[in-house]
Short mmCIF file of C-alpha atoms in Angstrom, two decimals:
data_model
loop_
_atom_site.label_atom_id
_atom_site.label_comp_id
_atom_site.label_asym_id
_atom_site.label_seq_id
_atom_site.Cartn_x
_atom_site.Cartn_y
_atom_site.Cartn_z
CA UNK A 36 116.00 53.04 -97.62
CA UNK A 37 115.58 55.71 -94.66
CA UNK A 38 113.27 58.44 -94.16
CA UNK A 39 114.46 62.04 -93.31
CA UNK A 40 112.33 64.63 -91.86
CA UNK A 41 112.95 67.43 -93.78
CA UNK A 42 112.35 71.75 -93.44
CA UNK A 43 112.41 74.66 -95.94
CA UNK A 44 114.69 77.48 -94.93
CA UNK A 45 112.72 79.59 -97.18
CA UNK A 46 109.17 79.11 -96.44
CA UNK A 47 109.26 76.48 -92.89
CA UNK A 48 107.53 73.59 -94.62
CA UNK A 49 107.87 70.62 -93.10
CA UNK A 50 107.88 67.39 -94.86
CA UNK A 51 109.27 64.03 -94.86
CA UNK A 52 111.41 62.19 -97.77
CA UNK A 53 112.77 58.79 -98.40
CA UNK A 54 116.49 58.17 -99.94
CA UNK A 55 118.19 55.12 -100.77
CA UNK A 56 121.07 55.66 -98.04
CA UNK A 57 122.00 58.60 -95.90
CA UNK A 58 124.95 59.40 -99.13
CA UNK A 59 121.99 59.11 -101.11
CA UNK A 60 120.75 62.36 -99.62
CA UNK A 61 124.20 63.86 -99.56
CA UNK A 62 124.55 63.36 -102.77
CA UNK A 63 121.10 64.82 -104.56
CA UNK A 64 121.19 67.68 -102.01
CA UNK A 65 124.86 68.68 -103.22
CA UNK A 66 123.52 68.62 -106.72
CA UNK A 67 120.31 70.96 -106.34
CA UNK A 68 117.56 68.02 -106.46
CA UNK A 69 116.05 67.87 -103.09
CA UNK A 70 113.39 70.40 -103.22
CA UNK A 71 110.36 71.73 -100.86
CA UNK A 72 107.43 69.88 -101.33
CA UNK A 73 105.71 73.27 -100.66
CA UNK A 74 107.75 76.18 -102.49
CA UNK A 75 110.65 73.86 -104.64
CA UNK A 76 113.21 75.61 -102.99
CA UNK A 77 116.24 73.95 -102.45
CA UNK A 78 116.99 75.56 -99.24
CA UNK A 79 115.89 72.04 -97.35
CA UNK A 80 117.44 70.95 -94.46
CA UNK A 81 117.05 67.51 -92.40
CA UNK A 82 115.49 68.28 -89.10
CA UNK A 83 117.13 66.22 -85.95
CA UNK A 84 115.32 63.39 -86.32
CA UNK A 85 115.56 59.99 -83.18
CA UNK A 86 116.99 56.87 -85.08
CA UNK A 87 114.34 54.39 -85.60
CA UNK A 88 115.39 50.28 -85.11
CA UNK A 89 114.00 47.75 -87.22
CA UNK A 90 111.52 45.75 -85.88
CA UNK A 91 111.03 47.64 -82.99
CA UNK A 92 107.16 49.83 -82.78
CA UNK A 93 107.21 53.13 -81.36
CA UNK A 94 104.41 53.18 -78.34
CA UNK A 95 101.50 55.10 -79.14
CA UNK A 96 100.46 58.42 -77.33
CA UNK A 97 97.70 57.81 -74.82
CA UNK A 98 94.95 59.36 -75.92
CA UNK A 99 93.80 62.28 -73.41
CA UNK A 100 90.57 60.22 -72.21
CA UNK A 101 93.31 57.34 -71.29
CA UNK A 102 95.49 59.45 -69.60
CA UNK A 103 92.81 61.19 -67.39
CA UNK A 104 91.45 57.63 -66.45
CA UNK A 105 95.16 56.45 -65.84
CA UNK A 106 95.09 59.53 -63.32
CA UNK A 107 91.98 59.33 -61.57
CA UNK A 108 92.64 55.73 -61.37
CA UNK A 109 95.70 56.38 -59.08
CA UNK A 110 94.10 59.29 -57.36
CA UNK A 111 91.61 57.17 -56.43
CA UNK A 112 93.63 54.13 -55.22
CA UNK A 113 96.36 57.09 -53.70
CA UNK A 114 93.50 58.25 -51.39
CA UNK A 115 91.87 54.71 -50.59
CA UNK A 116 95.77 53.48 -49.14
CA UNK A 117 97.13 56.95 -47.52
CA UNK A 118 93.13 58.61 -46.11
CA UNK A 119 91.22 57.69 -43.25
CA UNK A 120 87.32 57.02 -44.28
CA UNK A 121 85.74 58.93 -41.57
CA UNK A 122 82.01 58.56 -43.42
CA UNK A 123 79.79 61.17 -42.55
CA UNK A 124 81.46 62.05 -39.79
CA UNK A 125 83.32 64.22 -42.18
CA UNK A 126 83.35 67.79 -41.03
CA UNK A 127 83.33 66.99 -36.98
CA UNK A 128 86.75 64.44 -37.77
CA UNK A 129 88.10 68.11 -40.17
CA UNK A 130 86.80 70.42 -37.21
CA UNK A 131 89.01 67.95 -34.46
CA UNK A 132 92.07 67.92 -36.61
CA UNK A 133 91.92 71.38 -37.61
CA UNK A 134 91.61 72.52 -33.89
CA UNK A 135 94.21 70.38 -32.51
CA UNK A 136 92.01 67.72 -31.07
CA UNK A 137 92.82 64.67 -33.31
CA UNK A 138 95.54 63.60 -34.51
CA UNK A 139 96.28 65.26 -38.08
CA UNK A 140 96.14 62.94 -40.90
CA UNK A 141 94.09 62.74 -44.23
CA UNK A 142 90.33 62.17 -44.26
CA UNK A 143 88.32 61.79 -46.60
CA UNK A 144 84.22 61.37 -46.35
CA UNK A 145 80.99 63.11 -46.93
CA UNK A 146 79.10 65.59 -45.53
CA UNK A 147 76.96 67.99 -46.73
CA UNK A 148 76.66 71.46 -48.58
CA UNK A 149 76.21 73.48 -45.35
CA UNK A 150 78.45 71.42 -43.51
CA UNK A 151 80.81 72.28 -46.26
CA UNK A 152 79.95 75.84 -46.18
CA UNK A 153 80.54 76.34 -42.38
CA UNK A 154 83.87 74.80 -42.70
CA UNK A 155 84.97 77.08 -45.26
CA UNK A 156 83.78 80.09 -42.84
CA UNK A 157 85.71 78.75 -40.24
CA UNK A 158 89.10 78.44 -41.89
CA UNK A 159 88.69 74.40 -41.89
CA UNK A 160 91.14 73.31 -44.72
CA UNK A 161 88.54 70.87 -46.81
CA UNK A 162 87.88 70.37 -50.07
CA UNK A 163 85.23 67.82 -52.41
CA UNK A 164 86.89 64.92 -54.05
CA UNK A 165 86.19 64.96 -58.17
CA UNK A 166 83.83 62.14 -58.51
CA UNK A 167 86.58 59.85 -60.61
CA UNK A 168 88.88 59.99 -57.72
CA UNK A 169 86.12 58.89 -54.77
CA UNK A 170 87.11 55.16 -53.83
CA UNK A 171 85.07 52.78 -53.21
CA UNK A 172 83.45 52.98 -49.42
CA UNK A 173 85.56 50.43 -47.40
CA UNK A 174 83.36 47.91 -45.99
CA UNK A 175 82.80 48.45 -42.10
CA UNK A 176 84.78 46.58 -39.24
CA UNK A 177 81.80 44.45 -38.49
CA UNK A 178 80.35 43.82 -41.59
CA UNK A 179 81.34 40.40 -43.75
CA UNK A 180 83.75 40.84 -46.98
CA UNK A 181 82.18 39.43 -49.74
#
């Protein structure tokens, strides 16, 4: 048996139809019998269709709540390896770096809405993290791992 995806030239149905071999098909559609399921025209065409192996599944599509989390998840680990935690020290490290005065490299941290504020009105490239994508707050250099 095989399954052919199928389209109406008349009306752009699409549909799907099973045949007992690919000459199978050949053969009803050269005699008038394969019909839309929509309009019974016989102006049906098989659509390009990937070949499908026997025992093999096809992977299902993430859903979109699986892919965000798939992508915050490595935002959040791409900013914990590649930024410097500079805590609240946030907007005096962005101020240094923007100014010349520290070496430039990412940061990430907190600070708060004014600070935030005066380094937009300054020109001080900075911008808040999306919650999903904060990491977890390293541990400090004196402080015991757990």
């Amino acid at each position: 048996m095989i399954k052919y995806a199928l389209s109406c030239g008349d009306c752009a149905a699409e549909f799907d139809a099973w045949f007992a071999s690919s000459s199978a098909y050949d053969d009803q559609k050269a005699k008038g019998l394969v019909q839309c399921a929509a309009c019974s025209s016989t102006q049906v065409s098989k659509q390009i269709m990937a070949p499908a192996v026997s025992g093999t599944k096809r992977p299902k599509a993430d859903s979109p709540e699986a892919a965000a989390r798939q992508f915050f998840a490595k935002a959040r680990a791409h900013v914990a390896s590649t930024f410097d935690y500079v805590g609240d020290r946030f907007a005096d490290e962005a101020r240094a770096i923007h100014y010349g005065e520290a070496k430039e490299r990412p940061i990430w941290g907190a600070t708060t809405p004014g600070e935030a504020k005066a380094l937009q009105d300054e020109g001080v490239p900075s911008a808040p993290l999306p919650k999903p994508m904060v990491p977890d707050i390293p541990p400090k250099a004196d402080e015991p791992v757990n």
